Coordinates of C-alpha atoms and ligand atoms in Angstrom, one line a residue:
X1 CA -83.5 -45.1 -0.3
X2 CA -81.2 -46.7 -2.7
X3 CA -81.0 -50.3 -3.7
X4 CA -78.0 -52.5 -5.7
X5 CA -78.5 -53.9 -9.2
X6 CA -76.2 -57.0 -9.4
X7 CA -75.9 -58.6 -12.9
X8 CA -74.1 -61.7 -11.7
X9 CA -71.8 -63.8 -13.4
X10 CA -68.5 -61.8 -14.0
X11 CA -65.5 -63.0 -12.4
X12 CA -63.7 -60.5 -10.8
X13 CA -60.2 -59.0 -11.6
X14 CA -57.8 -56.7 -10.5
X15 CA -56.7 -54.6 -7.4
X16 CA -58.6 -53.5 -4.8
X17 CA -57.5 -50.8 -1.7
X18 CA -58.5 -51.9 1.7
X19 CA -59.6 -49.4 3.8
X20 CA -59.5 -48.1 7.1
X21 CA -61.3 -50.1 10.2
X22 CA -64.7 -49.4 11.4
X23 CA -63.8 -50.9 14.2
X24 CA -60.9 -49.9 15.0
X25 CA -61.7 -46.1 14.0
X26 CA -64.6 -46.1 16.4
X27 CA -62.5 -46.7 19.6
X28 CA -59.9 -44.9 18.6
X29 CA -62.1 -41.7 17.7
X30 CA -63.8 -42.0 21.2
X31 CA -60.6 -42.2 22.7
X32 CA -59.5 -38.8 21.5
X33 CA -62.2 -37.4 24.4
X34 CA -59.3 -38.9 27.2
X35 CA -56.8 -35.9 26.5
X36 CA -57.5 -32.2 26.1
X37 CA -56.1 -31.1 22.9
X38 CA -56.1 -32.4 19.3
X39 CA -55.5 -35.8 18.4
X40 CA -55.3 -36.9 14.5
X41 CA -56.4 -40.3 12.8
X42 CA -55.2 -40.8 9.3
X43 CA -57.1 -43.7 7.3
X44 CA -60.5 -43.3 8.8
X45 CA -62.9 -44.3 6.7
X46 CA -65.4 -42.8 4.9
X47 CA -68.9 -44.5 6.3
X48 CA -72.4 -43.9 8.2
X49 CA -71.5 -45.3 11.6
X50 CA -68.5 -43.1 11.6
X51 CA -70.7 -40.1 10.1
X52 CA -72.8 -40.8 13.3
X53 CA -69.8 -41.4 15.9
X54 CA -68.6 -38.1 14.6
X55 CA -72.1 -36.2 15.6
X56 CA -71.8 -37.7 19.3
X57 CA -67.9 -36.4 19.4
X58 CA -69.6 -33.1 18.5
X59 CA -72.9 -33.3 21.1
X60 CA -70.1 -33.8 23.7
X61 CA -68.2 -30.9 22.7
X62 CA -65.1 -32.2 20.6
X63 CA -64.0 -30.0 17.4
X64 CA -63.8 -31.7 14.3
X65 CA -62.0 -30.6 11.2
X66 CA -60.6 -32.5 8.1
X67 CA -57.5 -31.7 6.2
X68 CA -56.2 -34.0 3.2
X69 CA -57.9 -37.1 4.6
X70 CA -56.7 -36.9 8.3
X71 CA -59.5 -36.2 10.7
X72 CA -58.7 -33.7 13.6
X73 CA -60.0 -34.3 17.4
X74 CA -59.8 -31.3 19.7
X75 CA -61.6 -32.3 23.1
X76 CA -60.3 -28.9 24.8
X77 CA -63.8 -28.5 26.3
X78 CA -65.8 -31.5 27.2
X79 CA -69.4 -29.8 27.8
X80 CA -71.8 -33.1 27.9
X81 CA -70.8 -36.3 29.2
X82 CA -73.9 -38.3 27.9
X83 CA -74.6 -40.6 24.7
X84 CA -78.1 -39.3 24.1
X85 CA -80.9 -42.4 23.0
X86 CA -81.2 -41.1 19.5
X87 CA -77.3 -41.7 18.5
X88 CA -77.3 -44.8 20.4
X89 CA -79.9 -46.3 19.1
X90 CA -78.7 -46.0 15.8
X91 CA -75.3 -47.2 16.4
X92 CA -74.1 -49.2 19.2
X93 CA -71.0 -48.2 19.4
X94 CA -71.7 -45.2 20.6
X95 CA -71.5 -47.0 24.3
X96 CA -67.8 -46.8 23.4
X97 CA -67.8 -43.4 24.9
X98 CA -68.7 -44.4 28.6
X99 CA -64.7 -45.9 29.6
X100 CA -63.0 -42.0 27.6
X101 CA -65.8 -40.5 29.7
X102 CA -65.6 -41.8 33.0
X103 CA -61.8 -41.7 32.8
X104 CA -61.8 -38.1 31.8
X105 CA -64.6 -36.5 33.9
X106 CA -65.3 -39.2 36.4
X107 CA -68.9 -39.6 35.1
X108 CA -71.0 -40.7 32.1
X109 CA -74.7 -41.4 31.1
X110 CA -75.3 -43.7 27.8
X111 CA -78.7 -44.6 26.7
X112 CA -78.9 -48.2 27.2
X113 CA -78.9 -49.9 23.4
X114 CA -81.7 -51.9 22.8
X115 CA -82.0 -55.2 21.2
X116 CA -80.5 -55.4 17.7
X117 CA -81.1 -57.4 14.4
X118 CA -78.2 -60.2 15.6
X119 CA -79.2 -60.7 19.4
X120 CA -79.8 -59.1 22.5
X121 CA -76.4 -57.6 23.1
X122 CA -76.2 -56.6 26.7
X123 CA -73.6 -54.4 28.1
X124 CA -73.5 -55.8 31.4
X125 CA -70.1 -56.9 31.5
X126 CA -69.1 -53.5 30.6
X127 CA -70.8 -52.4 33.9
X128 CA -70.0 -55.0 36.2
X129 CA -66.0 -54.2 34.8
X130 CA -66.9 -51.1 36.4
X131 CA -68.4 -51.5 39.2
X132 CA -65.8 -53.7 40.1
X133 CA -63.4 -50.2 39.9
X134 CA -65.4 -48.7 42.4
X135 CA -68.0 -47.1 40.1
X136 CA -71.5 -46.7 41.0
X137 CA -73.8 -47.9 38.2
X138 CA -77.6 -46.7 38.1
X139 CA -80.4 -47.3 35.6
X140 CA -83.3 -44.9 34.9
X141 CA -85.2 -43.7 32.3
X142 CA -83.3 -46.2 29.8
X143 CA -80.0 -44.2 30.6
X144 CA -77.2 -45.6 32.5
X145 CA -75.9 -43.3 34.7
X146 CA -72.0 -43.8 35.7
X147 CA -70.8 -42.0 38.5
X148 CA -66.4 -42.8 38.3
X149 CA -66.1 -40.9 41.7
X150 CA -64.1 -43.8 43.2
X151 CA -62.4 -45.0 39.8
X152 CA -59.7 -47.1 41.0
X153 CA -57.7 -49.6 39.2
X154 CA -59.2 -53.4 40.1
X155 CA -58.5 -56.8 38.7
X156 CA -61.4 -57.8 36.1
X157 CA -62.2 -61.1 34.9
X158 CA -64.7 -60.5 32.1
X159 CA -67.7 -63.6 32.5
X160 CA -67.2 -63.7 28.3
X161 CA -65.1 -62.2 26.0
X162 CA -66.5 -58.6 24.8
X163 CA -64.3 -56.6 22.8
X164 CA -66.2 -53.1 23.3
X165 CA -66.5 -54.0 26.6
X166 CA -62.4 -54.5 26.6
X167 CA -62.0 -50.9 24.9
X168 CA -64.1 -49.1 27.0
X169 CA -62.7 -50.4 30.0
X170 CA -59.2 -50.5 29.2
X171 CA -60.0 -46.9 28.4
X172 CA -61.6 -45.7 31.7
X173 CA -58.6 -48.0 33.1
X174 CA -55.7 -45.2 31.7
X175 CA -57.0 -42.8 34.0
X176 CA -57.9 -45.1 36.7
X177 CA -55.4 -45.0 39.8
X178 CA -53.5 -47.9 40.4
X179 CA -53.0 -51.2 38.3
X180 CA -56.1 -52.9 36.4
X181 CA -55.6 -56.0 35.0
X182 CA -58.5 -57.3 32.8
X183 CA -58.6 -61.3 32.1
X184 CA -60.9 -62.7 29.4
X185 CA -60.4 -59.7 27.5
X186 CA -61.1 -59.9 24.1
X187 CA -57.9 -60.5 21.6
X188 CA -59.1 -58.4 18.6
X189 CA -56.4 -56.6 16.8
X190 CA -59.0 -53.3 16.9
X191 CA -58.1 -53.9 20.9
X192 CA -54.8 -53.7 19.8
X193 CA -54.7 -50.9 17.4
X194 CA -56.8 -48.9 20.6
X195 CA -53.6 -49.7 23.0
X196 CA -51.5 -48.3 20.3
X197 CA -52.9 -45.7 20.1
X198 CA -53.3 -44.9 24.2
X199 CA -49.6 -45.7 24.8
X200 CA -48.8 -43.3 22.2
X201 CA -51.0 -41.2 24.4
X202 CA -48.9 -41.5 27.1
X203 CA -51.3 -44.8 29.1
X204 CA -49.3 -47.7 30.1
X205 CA -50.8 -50.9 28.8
X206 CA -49.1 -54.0 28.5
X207 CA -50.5 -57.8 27.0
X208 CA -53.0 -56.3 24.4
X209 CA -53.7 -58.7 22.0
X210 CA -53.5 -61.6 25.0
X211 CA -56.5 -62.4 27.1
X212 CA -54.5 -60.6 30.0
X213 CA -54.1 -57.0 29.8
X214 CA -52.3 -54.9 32.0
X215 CA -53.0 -51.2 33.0
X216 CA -50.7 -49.1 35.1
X217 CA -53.2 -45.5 35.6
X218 CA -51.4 -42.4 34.6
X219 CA -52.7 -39.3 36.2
X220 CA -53.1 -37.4 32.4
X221 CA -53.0 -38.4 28.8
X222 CA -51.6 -35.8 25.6
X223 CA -53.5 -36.1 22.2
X224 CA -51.7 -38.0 19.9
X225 CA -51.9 -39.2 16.0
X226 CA -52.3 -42.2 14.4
X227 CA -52.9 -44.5 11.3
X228 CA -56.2 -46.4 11.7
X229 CA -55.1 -50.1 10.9
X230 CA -57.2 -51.7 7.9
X231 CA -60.4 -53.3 8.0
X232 CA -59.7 -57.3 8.3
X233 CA -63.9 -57.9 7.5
X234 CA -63.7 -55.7 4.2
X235 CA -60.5 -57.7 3.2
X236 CA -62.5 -60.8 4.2
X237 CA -64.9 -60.1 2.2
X238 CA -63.4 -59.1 -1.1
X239 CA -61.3 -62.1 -1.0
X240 CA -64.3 -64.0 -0.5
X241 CA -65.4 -62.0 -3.8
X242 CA -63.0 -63.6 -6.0
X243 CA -63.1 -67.0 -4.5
X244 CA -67.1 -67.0 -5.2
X245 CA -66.5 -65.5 -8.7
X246 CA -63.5 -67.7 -9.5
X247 CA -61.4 -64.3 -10.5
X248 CA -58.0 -62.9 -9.5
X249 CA -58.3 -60.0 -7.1
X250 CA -55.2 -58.2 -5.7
X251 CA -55.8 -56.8 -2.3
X252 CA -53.9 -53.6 -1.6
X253 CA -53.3 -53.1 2.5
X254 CA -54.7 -56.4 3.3
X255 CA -54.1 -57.0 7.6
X256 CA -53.5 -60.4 6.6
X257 CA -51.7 -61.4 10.1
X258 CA -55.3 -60.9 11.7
X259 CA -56.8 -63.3 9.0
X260 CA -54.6 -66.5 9.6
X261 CA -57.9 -69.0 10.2
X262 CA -59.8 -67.1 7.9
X263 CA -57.0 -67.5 5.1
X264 CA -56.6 -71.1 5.9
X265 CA -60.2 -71.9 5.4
X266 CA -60.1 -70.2 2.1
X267 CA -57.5 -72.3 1.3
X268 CA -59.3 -75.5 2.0
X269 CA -62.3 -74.2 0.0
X270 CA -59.5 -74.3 -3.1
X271 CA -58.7 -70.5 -3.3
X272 CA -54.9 -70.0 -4.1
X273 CA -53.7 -67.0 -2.3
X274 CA -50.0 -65.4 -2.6
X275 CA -49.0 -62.9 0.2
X276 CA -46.1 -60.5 -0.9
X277 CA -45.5 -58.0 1.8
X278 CA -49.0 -56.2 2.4
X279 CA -50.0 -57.2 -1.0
X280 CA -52.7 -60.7 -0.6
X281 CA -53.4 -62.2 -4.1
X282 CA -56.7 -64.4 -4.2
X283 CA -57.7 -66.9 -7.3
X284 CA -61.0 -68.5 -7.1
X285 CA -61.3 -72.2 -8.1
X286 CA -63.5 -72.7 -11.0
X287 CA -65.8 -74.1 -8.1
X288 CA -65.1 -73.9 -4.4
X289 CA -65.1 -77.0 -1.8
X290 CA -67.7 -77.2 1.4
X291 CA -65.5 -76.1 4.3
X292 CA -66.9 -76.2 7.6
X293 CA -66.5 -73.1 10.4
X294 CA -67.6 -72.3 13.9
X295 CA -67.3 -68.7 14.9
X296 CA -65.7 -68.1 17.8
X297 CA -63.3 -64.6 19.5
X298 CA -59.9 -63.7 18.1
X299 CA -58.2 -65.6 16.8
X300 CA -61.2 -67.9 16.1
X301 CA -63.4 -67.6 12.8
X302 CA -64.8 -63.8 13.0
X303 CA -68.1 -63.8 12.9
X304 CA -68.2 -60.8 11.2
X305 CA -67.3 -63.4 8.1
X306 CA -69.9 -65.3 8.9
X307 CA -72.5 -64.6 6.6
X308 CA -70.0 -63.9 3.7
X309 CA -68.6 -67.6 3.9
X310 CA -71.6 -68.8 4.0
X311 CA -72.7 -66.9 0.3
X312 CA -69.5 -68.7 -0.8
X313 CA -70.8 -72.4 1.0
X314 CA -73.9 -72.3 -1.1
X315 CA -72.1 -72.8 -4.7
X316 CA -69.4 -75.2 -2.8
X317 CA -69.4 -78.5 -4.1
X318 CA -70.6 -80.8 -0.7
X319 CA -72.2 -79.7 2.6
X320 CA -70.9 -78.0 5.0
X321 CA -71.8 -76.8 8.5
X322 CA -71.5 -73.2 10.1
X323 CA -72.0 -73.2 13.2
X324 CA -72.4 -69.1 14.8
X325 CA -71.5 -68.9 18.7
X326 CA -70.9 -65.1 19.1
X327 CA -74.6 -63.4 18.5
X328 CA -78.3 -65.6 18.7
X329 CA -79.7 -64.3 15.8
X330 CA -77.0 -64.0 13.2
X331 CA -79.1 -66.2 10.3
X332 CA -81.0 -63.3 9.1
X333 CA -79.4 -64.0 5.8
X334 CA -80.3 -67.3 5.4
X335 CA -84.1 -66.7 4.1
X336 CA -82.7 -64.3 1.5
X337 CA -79.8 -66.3 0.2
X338 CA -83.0 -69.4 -0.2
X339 CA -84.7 -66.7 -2.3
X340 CA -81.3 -67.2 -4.6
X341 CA -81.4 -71.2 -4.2
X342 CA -79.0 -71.7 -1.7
X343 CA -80.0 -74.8 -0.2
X344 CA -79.6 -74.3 3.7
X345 CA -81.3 -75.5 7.2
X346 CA -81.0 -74.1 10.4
X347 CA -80.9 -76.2 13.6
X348 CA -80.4 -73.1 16.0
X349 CA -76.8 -72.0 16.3
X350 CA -76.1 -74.7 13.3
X351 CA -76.5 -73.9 9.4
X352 CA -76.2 -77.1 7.4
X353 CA -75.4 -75.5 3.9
X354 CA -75.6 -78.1 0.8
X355 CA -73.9 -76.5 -2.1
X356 CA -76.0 -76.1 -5.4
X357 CA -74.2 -75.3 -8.4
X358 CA -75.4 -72.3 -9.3
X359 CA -77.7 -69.6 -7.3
X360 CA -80.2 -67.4 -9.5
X361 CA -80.4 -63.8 -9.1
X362 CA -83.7 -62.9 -7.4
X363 CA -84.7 -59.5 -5.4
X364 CA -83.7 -59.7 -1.7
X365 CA -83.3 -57.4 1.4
X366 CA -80.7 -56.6 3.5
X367 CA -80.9 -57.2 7.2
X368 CA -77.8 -55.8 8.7
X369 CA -73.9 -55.0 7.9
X370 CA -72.5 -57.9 7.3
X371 CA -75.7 -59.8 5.8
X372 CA -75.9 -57.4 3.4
X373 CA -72.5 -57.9 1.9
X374 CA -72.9 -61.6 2.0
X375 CA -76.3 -60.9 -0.6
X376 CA -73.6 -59.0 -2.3
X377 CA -71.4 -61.6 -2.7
X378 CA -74.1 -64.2 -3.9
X379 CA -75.2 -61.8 -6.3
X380 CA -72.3 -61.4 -7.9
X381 CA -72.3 -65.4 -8.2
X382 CA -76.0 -65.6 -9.4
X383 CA -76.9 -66.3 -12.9
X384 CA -79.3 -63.5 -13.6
X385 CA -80.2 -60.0 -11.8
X386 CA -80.4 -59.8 -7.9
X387 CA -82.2 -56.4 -6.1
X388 CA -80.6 -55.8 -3.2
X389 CA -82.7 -53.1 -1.0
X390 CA -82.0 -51.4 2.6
X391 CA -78.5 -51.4 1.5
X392 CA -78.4 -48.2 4.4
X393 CA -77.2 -51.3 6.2
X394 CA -74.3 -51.4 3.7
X395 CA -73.4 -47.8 4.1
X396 CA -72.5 -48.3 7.9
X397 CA -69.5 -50.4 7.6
X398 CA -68.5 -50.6 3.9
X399 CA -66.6 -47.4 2.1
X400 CA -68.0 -47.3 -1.7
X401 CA -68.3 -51.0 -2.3
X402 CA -69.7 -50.8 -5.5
X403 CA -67.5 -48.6 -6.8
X404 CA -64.8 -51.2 -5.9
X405 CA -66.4 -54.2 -7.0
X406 CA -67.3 -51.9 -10.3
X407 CA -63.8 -51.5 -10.7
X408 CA -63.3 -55.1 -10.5
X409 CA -65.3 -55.8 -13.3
X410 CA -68.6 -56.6 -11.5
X411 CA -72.2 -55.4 -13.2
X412 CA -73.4 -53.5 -10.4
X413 CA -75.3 -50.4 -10.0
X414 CA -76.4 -48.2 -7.3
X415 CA -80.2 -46.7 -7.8
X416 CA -82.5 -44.9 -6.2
X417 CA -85.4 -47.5 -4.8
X418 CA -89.0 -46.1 -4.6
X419 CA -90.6 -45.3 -1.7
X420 CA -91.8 -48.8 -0.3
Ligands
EPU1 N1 -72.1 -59.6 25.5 C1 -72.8 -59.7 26.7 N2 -72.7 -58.7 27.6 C2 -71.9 -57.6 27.4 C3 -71.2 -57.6 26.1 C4 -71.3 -58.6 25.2 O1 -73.6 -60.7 26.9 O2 -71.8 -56.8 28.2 C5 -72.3 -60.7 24.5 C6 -72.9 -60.2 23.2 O3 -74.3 -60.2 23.3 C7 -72.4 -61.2 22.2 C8 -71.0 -61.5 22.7 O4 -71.0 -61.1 24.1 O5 -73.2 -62.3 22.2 C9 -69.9 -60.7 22.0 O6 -70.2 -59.4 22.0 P1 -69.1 -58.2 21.9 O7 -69.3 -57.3 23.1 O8 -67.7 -58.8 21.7 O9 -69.5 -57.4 20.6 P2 -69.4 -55.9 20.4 O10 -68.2 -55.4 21.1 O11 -70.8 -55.3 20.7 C10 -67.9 -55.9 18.3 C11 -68.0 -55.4 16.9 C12 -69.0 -56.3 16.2 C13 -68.5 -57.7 16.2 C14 -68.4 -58.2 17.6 C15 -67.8 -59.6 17.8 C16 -67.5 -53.1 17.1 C17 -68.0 -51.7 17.1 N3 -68.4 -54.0 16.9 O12 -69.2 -55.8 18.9 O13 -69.0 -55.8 14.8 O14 -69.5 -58.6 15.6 O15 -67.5 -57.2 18.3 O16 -66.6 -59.7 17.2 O17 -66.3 -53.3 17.3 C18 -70.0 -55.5 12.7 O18 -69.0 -54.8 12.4 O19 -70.8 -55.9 11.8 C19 -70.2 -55.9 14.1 C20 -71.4 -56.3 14.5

């Protein structure tokens, strides 16, 4: 197992390349299993969950081949239709392949996901969306079991806003007979980049992006290629990286249209950021201000930047109050950024942060994706050395961070952790 050696302190400076989308790539790759033939996906990046989504494409039967950085799809032969427990478990985005499935052969079975480390996360809405388009739905032996018989389009009114519940139905939905309209559905540009991608398919979707989206069934789909858009949390959180360092970094292929609160909050913290065409400039003030932020769906304050604003909150000069309304259980953080000195209480969903001026490096542990690049972040800030183990969590959703913040100028090393 490896851990990160952060020798805080440095600001950081220079340019940094975005990369591809986990979340968009993950949707889009399972949405390659809707047409026979070979769909292509330039920009995917290089990452654990997508390692992992890549072994379920292949359990199922898809071909995968690489060639100069485009990934190659070919779902010719679709021999398993089921997400077995040991993929799912590990990542739950391998439910994403229920909707390509249940469009495509009229039946799926996906190991339920358990709990996770940020809340229960149900798929239930996923099921009632299709049971409501005259699947039948039945549990055993932890599998679901999908039988799409009867698919026919239906009008869905998600109970809350779920955006892999919006892909994979707006996915079973192409095929689907009929109109489907979906209400509620989640706004996310990844749900946008998905219905880019299926139109160029051939689907016909219409209002992705709104909370109504529109789906006229087509009776076949041709593979396609496309561009996955960039990762909006990765440019989140570099940005975040030179606000908390007070440097100057340069974000190359920054999605900055799909940041707008994000980037205004920055602003109020006392970042100065310059947008020239896809290029986003961020200056750090020599110390940020206490801005206060409630997550919430597209186009609210992403979760998913949750934990990294927070990291930045803790040297802020004032308090400030985060309040997290997407996942119960999305303060894991919190205990390892007080082993830095961040000065922080939690009231359930609220986290009253009152900024210190300086955090001190200590050893800490990451608890999932996005916690682990908000220790990161504090790290980088921290007088003194942080350890940052079980930075596997780190590996799912972030392509060669160090290296990135390395070439910014941060004191950062990746090493190989003993057994513990
Ligand atoms: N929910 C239900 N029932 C459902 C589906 C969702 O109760 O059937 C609840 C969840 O428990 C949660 C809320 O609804 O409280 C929102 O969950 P959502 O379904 O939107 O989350 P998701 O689709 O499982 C995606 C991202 C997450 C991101 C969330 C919220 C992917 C692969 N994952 O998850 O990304 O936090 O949307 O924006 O797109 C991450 O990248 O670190 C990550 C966790």
């Amino acid at each position: 197992m490896d851990k990160l050696i952060i020798h805080g302190g440095n600001p950081l400076h220079g340019e940094v390349q975005i990369s591809g989308a986990k979340n968009a790539a993950q949707p889009l790759m399972t949405a390659a299993l809707l047409a026979p033939g070979t769909s292509s996906f330039a920009n995917i990046p290089n990452l654990r969950d997508i390692d992992t989504m890549l072994a379920l494409l292949k359990h199922l039967g898809v071909t995968v081949s690489r060639e100069n950085g485009t990934l190659h799809l070919s779902a010719d032969n679709i021999r398993a239709d089921d997400a077995p427990y040991d993929l799912v478990r590990t990542m739950r985005a391998s439910v994403l392949v229920m909707g390509p499935l249940v469009g495509r052969l009229r039946h799926a079975k996906v190991s339920l996901p358990g709990g996770c480390a940020i809340g229960a996360r149900p798929i239930n809405l996923h099921l009632k969306a299709l049971e409501q388009m005259g699947c039948t739905i039945t549990l055993h032996d932890g599998y679901v079991e999908v039988d799409g018989t009867h698919l026919q389009g239906a009008h869905v009114v998600f109970d809350g806003v779920t955006v892999t519940g919006t892909e994979n139905i707006m996915m079973a939905a192409v095929l689907a007979p009929g109109t489907t309209i979906l209400d509620h559905a989640a706004r996310e540009p990844e749900v946008v980049d998905l219905a880019n991608f299926l139109t160029r398919m051939g689907a016909n979707i219409k209002g992705a992006g709104t909370d109504r989206i529109e789906i006229q069934g087509v009776a076949s789909l041709t593979p396609a290629s496309y561009e996955v858009m960039p990762d909006r949390i990765e440019a989140g959180t570099f940005m975040i990286a030179a606000a908390i360092t007070s440097g100057d970094i340069t974000l190359r292929s920054c999605p900055i249209d799909a940041l707008t609160l994000f980037t205004a909050k920055l602003r109020e913290a006392g970042a100065i950021i310059d947008i020239d065409a896809n290029k986003v400039r961020v200056r750090g003030p020599r110390r940020s201000k206490a801005v206060s932020i409630t997550t919430a769906p597209q186009p609210g304050f992403a979760t998913d930047l949750q934990a990294q604003f927070m990291a930045l909150m803790t040297i802020a000069e004032g308090t400030s109050t985060i309040t997290e309304t997407i996942f119960e259980n999305r303060f894991m953080h919190v205990p390892e950024l007080h082993r830095l000195g961040a000065n922080i209480t939690i009231d359930g969903s609220l986290a009253i942060v009152r900024g210190i001026p300086q955090l001190t490096g200590a050893p800490v542990m990451a608890t999932d994706l996005r916690a682990s690049a908000s220790l990161v972040l504090a790290g980088l800030a921290a007088h003194g050395t942080t350890e940052l183990r079980r930075i596997y969590h780190l590996d799912r959703g972030y392509e060669a961070m160090e290296q990135k913040l390395k070439r910014l100028g941060a004191n950062i090393e990746r090493v190989r952790d003993k057994p513990s």
